Coordinates of C-alpha atoms and ligand atoms in Angstrom, one line a residue:
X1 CA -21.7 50.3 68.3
X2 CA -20.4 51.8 65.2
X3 CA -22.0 51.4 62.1
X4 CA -21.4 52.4 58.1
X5 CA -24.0 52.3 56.3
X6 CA -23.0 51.3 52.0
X7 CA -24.9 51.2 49.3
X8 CA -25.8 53.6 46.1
X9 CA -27.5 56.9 46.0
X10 CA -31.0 56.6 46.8
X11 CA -30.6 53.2 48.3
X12 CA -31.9 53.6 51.4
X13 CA -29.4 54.6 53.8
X14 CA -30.8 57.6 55.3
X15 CA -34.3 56.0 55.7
X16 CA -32.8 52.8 57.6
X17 CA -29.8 54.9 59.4
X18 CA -32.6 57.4 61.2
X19 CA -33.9 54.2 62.2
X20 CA -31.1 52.3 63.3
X21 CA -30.2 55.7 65.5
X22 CA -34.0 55.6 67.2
X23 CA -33.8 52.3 68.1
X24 CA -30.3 51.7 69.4
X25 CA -30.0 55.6 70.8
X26 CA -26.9 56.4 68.5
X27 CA -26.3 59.6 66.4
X28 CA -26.8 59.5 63.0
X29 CA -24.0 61.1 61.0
X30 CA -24.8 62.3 57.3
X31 CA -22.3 63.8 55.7
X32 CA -24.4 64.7 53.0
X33 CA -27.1 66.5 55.4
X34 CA -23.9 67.9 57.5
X35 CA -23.5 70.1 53.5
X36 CA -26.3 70.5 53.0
X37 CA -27.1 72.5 56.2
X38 CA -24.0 74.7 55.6
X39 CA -24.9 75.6 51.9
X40 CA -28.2 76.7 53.4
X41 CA -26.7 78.6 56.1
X42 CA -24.0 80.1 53.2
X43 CA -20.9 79.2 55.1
X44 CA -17.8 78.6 52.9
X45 CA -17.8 75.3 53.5
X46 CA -21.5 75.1 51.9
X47 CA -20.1 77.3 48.9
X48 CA -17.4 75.0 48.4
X49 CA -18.7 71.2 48.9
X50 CA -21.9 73.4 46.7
X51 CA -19.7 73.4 43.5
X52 CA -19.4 69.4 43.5
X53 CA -22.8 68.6 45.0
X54 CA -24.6 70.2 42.0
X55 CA -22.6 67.8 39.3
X56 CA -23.2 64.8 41.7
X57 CA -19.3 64.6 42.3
X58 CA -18.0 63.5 45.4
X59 CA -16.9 66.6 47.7
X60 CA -12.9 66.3 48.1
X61 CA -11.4 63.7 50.6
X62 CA -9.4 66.4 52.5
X63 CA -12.7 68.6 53.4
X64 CA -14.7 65.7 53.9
X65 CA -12.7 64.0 56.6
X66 CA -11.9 66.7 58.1
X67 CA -15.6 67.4 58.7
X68 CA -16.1 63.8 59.6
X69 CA -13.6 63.5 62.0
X70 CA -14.4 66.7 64.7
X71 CA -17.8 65.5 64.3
X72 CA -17.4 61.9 65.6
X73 CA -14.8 63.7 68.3
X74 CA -17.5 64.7 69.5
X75 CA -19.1 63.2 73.3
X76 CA -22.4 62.3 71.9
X77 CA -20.0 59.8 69.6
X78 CA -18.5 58.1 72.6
X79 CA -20.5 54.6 72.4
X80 CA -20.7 54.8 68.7
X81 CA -23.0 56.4 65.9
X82 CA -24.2 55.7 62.7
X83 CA -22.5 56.7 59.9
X84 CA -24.5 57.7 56.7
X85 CA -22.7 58.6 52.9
X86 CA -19.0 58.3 54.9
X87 CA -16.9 57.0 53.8
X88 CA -17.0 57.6 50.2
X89 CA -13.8 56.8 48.9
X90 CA -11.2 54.3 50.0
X91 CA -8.7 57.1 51.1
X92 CA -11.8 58.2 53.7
X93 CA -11.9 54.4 54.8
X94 CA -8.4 54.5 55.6
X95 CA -8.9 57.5 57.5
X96 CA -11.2 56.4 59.6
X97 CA -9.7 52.8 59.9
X98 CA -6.4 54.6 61.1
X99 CA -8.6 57.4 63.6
X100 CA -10.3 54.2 65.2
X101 CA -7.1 52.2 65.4
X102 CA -5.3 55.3 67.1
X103 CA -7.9 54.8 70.2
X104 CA -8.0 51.0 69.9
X105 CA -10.9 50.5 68.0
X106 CA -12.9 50.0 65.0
X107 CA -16.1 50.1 62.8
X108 CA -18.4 46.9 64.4
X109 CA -20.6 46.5 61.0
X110 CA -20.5 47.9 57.7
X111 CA -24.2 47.4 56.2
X112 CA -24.8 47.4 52.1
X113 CA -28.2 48.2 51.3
X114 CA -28.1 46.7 48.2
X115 CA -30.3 48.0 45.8
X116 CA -30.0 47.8 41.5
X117 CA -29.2 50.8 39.7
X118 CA -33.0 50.5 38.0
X119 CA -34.4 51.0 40.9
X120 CA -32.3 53.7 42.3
X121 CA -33.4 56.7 39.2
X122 CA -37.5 55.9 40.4
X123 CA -36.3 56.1 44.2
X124 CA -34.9 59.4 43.4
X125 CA -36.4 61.2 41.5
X126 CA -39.4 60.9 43.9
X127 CA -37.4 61.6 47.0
X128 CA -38.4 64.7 48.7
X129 CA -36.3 66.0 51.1
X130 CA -37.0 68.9 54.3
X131 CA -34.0 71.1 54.4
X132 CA -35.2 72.2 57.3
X133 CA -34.8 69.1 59.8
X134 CA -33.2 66.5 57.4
X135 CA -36.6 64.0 57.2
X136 CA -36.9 62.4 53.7
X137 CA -39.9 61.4 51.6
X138 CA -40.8 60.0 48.5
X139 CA -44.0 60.8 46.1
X140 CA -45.1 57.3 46.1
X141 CA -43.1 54.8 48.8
X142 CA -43.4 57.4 51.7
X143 CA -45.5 60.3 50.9
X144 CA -46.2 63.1 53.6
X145 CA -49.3 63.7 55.3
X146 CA -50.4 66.9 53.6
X147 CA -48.3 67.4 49.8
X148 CA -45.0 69.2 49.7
X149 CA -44.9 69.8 53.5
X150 CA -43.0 68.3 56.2
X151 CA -44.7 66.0 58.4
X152 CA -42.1 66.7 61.2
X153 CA -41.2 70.6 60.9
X154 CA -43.9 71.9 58.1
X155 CA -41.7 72.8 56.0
X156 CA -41.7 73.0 52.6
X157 CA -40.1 69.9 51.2
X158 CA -38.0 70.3 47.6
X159 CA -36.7 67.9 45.1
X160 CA -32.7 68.1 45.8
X161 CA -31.0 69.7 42.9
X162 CA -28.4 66.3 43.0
X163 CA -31.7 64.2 42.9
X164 CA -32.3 65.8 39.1
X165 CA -31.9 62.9 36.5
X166 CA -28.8 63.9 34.5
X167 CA -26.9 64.5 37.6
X168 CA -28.0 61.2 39.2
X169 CA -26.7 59.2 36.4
X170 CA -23.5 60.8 37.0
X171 CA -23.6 60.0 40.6
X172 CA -24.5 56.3 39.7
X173 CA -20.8 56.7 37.8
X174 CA -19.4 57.8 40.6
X175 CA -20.7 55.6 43.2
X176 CA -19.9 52.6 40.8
X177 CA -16.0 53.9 40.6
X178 CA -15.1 55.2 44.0
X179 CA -17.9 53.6 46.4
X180 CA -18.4 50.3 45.7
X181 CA -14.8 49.2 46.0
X182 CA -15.8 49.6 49.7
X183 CA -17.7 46.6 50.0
X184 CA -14.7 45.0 49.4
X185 CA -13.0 46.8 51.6
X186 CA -15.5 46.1 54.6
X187 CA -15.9 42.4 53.7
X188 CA -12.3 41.8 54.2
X189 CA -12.1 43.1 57.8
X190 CA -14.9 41.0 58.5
X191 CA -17.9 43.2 59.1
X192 CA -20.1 43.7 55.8
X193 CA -23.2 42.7 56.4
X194 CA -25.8 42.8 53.4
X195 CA -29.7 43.6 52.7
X196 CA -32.2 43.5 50.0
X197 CA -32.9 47.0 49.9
X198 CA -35.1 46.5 47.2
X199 CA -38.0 45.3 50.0
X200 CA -40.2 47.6 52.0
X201 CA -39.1 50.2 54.2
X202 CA -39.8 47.7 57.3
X203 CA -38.8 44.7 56.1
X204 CA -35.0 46.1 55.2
X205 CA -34.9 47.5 59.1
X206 CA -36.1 44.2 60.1
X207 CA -33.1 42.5 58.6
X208 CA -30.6 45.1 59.6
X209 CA -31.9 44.7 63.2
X210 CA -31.5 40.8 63.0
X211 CA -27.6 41.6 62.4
X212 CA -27.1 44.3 65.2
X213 CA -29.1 42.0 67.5
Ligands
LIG301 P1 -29.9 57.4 50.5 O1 -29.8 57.9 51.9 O2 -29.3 56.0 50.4 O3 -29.5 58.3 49.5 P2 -32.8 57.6 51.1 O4 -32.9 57.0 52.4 O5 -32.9 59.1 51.1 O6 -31.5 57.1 50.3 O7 -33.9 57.0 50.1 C1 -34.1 57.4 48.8 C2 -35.6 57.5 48.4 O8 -36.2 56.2 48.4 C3 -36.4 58.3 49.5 O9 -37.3 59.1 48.8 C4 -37.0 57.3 50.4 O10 -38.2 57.7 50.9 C5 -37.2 56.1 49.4 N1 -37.0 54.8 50.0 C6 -36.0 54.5 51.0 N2 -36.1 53.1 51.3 C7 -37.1 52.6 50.5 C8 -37.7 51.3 50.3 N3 -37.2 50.3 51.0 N4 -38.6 51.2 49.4 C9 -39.1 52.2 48.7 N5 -38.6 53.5 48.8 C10 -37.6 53.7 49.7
LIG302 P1 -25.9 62.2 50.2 O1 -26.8 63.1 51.0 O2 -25.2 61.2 51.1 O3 -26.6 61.6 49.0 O4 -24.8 63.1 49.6 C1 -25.0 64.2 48.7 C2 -23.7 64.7 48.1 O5 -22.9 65.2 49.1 C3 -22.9 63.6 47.4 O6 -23.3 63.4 46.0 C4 -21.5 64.3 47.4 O7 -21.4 65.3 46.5 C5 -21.5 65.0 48.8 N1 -21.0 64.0 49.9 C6 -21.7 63.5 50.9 N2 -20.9 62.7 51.6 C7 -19.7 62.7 51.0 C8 -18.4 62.0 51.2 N3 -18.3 61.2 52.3 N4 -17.4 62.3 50.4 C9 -17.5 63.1 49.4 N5 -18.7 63.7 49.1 C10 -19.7 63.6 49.9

């Protein structure tokens, strides 16, 4: 099964792709966490996607699908994954569309967690994230066990520099521009699926498990 998850910044797609991978045994792919880990590691390709991340602008198409596609080359992608923050653009969608086609097949459900732009400054600005092992929190919806520590790794968690207010109204902007046209996209081909992200944690997995079945 292969699965792209939509929706804004903040929306909920990490929280509900991590499940969606525990349940149904598929890797979750973030291209978001995939930067992340190489600006910590200072690789180039951290320095560069770096330069974008910190305005909340989207990294360019061309290094982006690149990335994307020898990852879901890989054998742990052969019966599917989830796909988390990719595709960002419409140029990405295509990319992937014509990747898939090439080998006779295509993305089973794209699901929107759909979520109003209120919401999404509170859900961020308390997001806490491990840049250790990837896990996520938030202050108030999903707080840690012990304060500003992972629950999973023990590291310390941080408040992601994108996640500052002024740059998440810009990526708001952004995700209004060049995301959202995907839903479109997705509902044309016949696969977008959408959920209330604005319910609890469990009740949005619950309805994205009622569509994958
Ligand atoms: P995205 O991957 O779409 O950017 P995240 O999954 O990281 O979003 O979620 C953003 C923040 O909102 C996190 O701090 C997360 O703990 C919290 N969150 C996620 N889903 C919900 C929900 N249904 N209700 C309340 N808070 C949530
Ligand atoms: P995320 O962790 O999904 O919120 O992504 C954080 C940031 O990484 C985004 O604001 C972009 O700058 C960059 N990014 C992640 N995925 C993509 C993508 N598919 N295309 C372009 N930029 C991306």
């Amino acid at each position: 099964m292969k699965i792209v998850m939509l929706g804004a910044p903040g929306a909920g797609k990490g929280t509900q792709a991590k499940q969606i991978a525990g349940k149904y045994g598929l890797p979750h792919i973030s291209t978001g966490d995939i930067f992340r880990a190489n600006i910590k590691n200072g690789t180039e390709l951290g320095k560069e996607a770096k330069k974008y991340m910190d305005q909340g602008l989207l990294v360019p198409d061309e290094l982006t699908v690149r990335l994307l596609l020898d990852r879901v080359s890989r054998e742990d992608c052969k019966n599917g994954y989830v796909l988390d923050g990719f595709p960002r653009t419409i140029p990405q969608a295509n990319v992937l569309d014509e990747a898939l086609e090439k080998l006779g097949d295509q993305i089973d459900y794209a699901i929107d967690v759909d979520v109003p732009d209120e919401n999404i400054v509170r859900r961020m600005s308390g997001r806490r994230a491990c840049l250790s092992c990837g896990a996520t929190y938030h202050v108030a919806y999903a707080p840690p066990k012990k304060e500003g520590i992972c629950d999973t790794c023990g590291s310390e968690l941080v408040l992601r520099d994108d996640d500052k207010p002024e740059t998440v109204q810009n990526r708001l902007h952004v995700y209004h521009e060049q995301t959202q046209p995907l839903i479109d996209f997705y509902a044309r081909k016949g696969v977008l699926r959408t959920v209330d992200g604005t319910q609890a944690v469990e009740d949005v997995f619950e309805a994205i498990c009622k569509i994958l079945g």
